[in-house]
XYZ file of C-alpha atoms in Angstrom:
268
model
C 114.739 -5.766 -21.907
C 114.341 -9.401 -23.000
C 111.559 -11.346 -21.252
C 112.507 -14.049 -18.765
C 112.446 -17.649 -19.949
C 109.398 -19.688 -18.976
C 111.084 -23.082 -19.490
C 114.613 -24.384 -18.896
C 116.000 -27.812 -19.713
C 118.323 -29.597 -22.101
C 118.684 -29.924 -25.862
C 119.976 -33.398 -26.724
C 121.112 -34.991 -29.976
C 122.553 -38.472 -29.476
C 125.397 -37.915 -26.959
C 125.548 -34.129 -27.488
C 123.705 -32.212 -24.762
C 123.508 -28.560 -23.800
C 121.358 -26.534 -21.369
C 118.790 -24.312 -23.068
C 116.088 -21.809 -22.174
C 112.831 -21.174 -24.002
C 110.817 -17.977 -24.357
C 107.439 -17.615 -26.112
C 107.970 -15.798 -29.425
C 104.615 -14.015 -29.201
C 103.023 -11.893 -26.499
C 99.649 -10.346 -25.786
C 100.969 -7.926 -23.148
C 100.273 -4.937 -25.382
C 96.609 -5.784 -25.909
C 93.985 -3.484 -24.425
C 92.456 -5.326 -21.472
C 89.207 -4.623 -19.684
C 87.851 -5.428 -16.240
C 84.174 -5.994 -15.626
C 82.763 -3.345 -13.306
C 79.587 -2.715 -11.376
C 78.087 0.207 -13.289
C 76.426 1.570 -10.149
C 79.529 1.608 -7.918
C 82.428 1.530 -10.372
C 83.910 -1.394 -8.413
C 85.330 -4.521 -10.040
C 83.246 -7.670 -9.987
C 84.726 -11.163 -9.641
C 83.706 -14.435 -11.240
C 83.000 -17.467 -9.078
C 82.380 -21.143 -9.707
C 78.925 -22.375 -8.693
C 77.354 -25.818 -8.721
C 75.102 -26.007 -11.787
C 72.486 -28.039 -9.898
C 72.449 -26.548 -6.384
C 73.619 -23.032 -7.231
C 76.015 -23.174 -4.247
C 79.428 -21.510 -4.401
C 82.266 -24.057 -4.886
C 85.459 -23.127 -3.035
C 88.890 -23.592 -4.638
C 89.786 -26.679 -2.592
C 86.536 -28.358 -3.653
C 87.153 -27.939 -7.394
C 88.442 -30.966 -9.319
C 89.023 -31.831 -12.996
C 86.383 -34.041 -14.584
C 86.394 -36.145 -17.766
C 82.935 -36.572 -19.275
C 82.126 -40.211 -20.006
C 78.380 -39.948 -20.444
C 75.493 -37.523 -20.198
C 75.756 -35.815 -16.782
C 78.410 -38.385 -15.830
C 82.029 -37.458 -15.108
C 85.184 -39.227 -13.998
C 87.115 -37.131 -11.460
C 90.903 -36.799 -11.747
C 93.017 -35.300 -8.970
C 95.924 -32.950 -9.762
C 98.511 -35.492 -8.588
C 97.024 -38.115 -10.924
C 97.300 -35.734 -13.876
C 100.846 -34.723 -12.886
C 101.875 -38.388 -12.614
C 101.938 -38.734 -16.409
C 104.972 -36.401 -16.628
C 107.583 -37.908 -18.927
C 111.320 -37.477 -19.533
C 110.345 -34.966 -22.212
C 109.326 -32.598 -19.405
C 112.901 -31.283 -19.216
C 114.720 -32.720 -22.243
C 114.284 -31.943 -25.930
C 115.747 -35.128 -27.403
C 115.837 -34.695 -31.192
C 114.555 -38.010 -32.522
C 114.687 -37.322 -36.261
C 115.165 -34.698 -38.951
C 112.958 -33.947 -41.947
C 113.367 -31.588 -44.933
C 112.327 -28.115 -43.794
C 109.786 -27.718 -46.617
C 107.994 -30.987 -45.839
C 106.001 -29.579 -42.921
C 103.158 -27.371 -44.136
C 102.315 -24.216 -42.182
C 98.978 -25.701 -41.154
C 100.817 -27.961 -38.678
C 102.485 -25.023 -36.925
C 100.952 -24.206 -33.536
C 102.795 -21.903 -31.090
C 106.242 -20.351 -31.736
C 109.023 -20.078 -29.152
C 112.649 -18.971 -29.125
C 115.255 -21.476 -27.929
C 118.617 -20.134 -26.719
C 121.675 -21.629 -24.967
C 121.461 -21.244 -21.199
C 125.170 -21.050 -20.417
C 128.393 -20.184 -22.293
C 129.794 -23.716 -21.962
C 126.874 -25.258 -23.878
C 126.825 -22.586 -26.581
C 129.194 -24.479 -28.881
C 127.033 -27.626 -28.883
C 123.922 -25.486 -29.444
C 125.582 -23.685 -32.374
C 126.730 -26.928 -34.018
C 123.204 -28.393 -33.915
C 121.714 -25.131 -35.249
C 124.233 -24.677 -38.064
C 124.103 -28.325 -39.134
C 120.320 -28.098 -39.571
C 120.722 -24.908 -41.603
C 123.410 -26.487 -43.793
C 121.316 -29.590 -44.509
C 118.017 -27.730 -44.964
C 116.362 -29.801 -42.272
C 114.366 -29.239 -39.093
C 114.476 -31.372 -35.975
C 111.459 -33.242 -34.632
C 111.184 -34.048 -30.941
C 108.630 -34.333 -28.151
C 108.253 -32.072 -25.154
C 105.821 -31.651 -22.286
C 104.423 -28.119 -22.547
C 101.137 -26.704 -21.299
C 100.495 -29.973 -19.386
C 100.570 -32.199 -22.476
C 103.318 -33.949 -24.372
C 103.572 -32.373 -27.790
C 105.497 -32.935 -30.967
C 107.795 -29.961 -31.541
C 109.804 -28.735 -34.497
C 113.217 -27.079 -34.139
C 114.156 -24.693 -36.917
C 117.392 -22.652 -37.143
C 116.853 -18.890 -37.125
C 119.783 -16.450 -37.120
C 121.857 -17.201 -33.996
C 119.048 -19.079 -32.262
C 116.465 -21.774 -32.887
C 112.718 -21.473 -33.381
C 110.767 -24.121 -31.507
C 107.233 -24.642 -32.756
C 104.726 -26.847 -31.033
C 102.920 -28.826 -33.731
C 99.232 -29.611 -33.903
C 98.181 -33.150 -33.064
C 97.160 -35.285 -36.018
C 93.508 -35.343 -34.987
C 93.386 -31.537 -34.868
C 93.983 -31.055 -38.605
C 90.970 -31.427 -40.867
C 91.584 -33.137 -44.192
C 91.640 -30.612 -47.017
C 90.015 -33.085 -49.450
C 86.786 -32.809 -47.461
C 86.598 -29.164 -48.532
C 88.629 -28.790 -51.740
C 87.548 -31.921 -53.604
C 84.329 -30.372 -54.890
C 86.116 -27.359 -56.396
C 86.373 -27.625 -60.166
C 89.779 -28.056 -61.790
C 89.105 -25.940 -64.883
C 92.093 -23.834 -65.958
C 91.757 -20.057 -65.758
C 91.525 -18.005 -68.930
C 95.105 -17.012 -69.977
C 94.110 -13.367 -70.464
C 92.523 -13.211 -67.017
C 95.627 -14.864 -65.532
C 97.881 -12.254 -67.158
C 95.773 -9.391 -65.804
C 95.555 -10.914 -62.333
C 99.333 -11.359 -62.216
C 99.736 -7.705 -63.230
C 97.469 -6.703 -60.351
C 99.435 -8.880 -57.926
C 102.745 -7.338 -59.047
C 101.299 -3.849 -58.530
C 100.440 -4.764 -54.944
C 103.596 -6.693 -54.053
C 105.639 -5.075 -51.273
C 108.407 -6.195 -48.914
C 107.096 -7.824 -45.748
C 106.624 -5.532 -42.761
C 105.050 -6.148 -39.325
C 102.915 -3.067 -40.012
C 100.916 -5.264 -42.403
C 99.518 -7.216 -39.443
C 98.773 -4.275 -37.153
C 95.485 -4.378 -35.235
C 93.111 -1.570 -36.324
C 90.613 -2.502 -33.595
C 93.329 -2.073 -30.950
C 94.276 1.321 -32.425
C 90.646 2.411 -32.410
C 90.223 1.340 -28.758
C 93.323 3.319 -27.766
C 91.908 6.406 -29.527
C 88.636 6.032 -27.598
C 90.479 5.572 -24.288
C 92.694 8.604 -24.949
C 89.648 10.748 -25.755
C 87.811 9.620 -22.611
C 90.858 10.392 -20.448
C 90.694 13.977 -21.726
C 86.934 14.130 -21.220
C 86.338 14.395 -24.942
C 83.858 12.612 -27.155
C 85.429 9.583 -28.876
C 86.126 10.098 -32.583
C 83.267 9.076 -34.828
C 83.457 5.630 -36.343
C 84.185 5.519 -40.051
C 81.481 3.593 -41.857
C 82.661 0.875 -44.200
C 81.677 1.397 -47.840
C 78.518 -0.428 -48.807
C 79.048 -3.761 -50.514
C 77.221 -4.201 -53.797
C 75.842 -7.647 -54.468
C 75.515 -7.215 -58.240
C 77.544 -9.541 -60.467
C 80.403 -7.812 -62.273
C 82.400 -9.171 -65.205
C 85.797 -10.417 -63.973
C 87.449 -8.872 -67.030
C 85.855 -5.469 -66.343
C 86.725 -5.674 -62.644
C 90.362 -6.482 -63.419
C 90.646 -3.665 -65.966
C 89.291 -1.153 -63.460
C 91.512 -2.546 -60.692
C 94.673 -2.302 -62.796
C 93.776 1.210 -63.911
C 93.226 2.203 -60.282
C 96.533 0.657 -59.150
C 98.419 2.444 -61.947
C 97.346 5.903 -60.782
C 100.009 7.862 -58.856
C 99.614 7.336 -55.101
C 99.485 10.338 -52.728
C 102.770 10.902 -50.924
C 103.119 9.145 -47.573
C 101.222 6.024 -48.604
């Protein structure tokens, strides 16, 4: 069953408009979650806000957002003042421009969402915008209020729908020159390059979501399953010790290639 949309509005390109719905493309619903308990009673405990100076409990209606403007000095903003900055982009994705799809590096990508038409009448307009971007190799750039802030978003055709990515703000991305500039630009030894490419080819496989499975999650589920049955959790496998001695790159590559070339056990 597909999840319900968390945002509905309009996709607009010049005079072409269609109603759309948006759904987050990722979910953490399957993650193992824990509650904090009182060990003595087994009851859940709750967190509360307290005044850092007086130690008194602060009730919900007494809590307010504060912007720090100096040491121990804050400017209070009420919810209605924060909400008053809502813009037209709260409900309309007005595509302002298009850029070549390859021009936006992955480092700018923030959160992915799926965008779909919200009624059959608007599906044709949605499809034309989607297919035209695919045909021209471009992505759309717009602005949209999400998560209480106006954000730049990128619209990218994907199958029958559109991916909508929120993009990082400019001041959130650190300049790579600050970190990469000091790295030497010496060319790698051709023989080492050939061996490294051989090793890469040996390890190249088609993409699969299994490659990004969560071993910690799997381990937690094993522990929980064992505890449910009153059994002792399976013993943790110790990671092999890491040796700090310096090894010749050539020797390491030779051994790696030899290891990769050995027949793998069935099922791996």
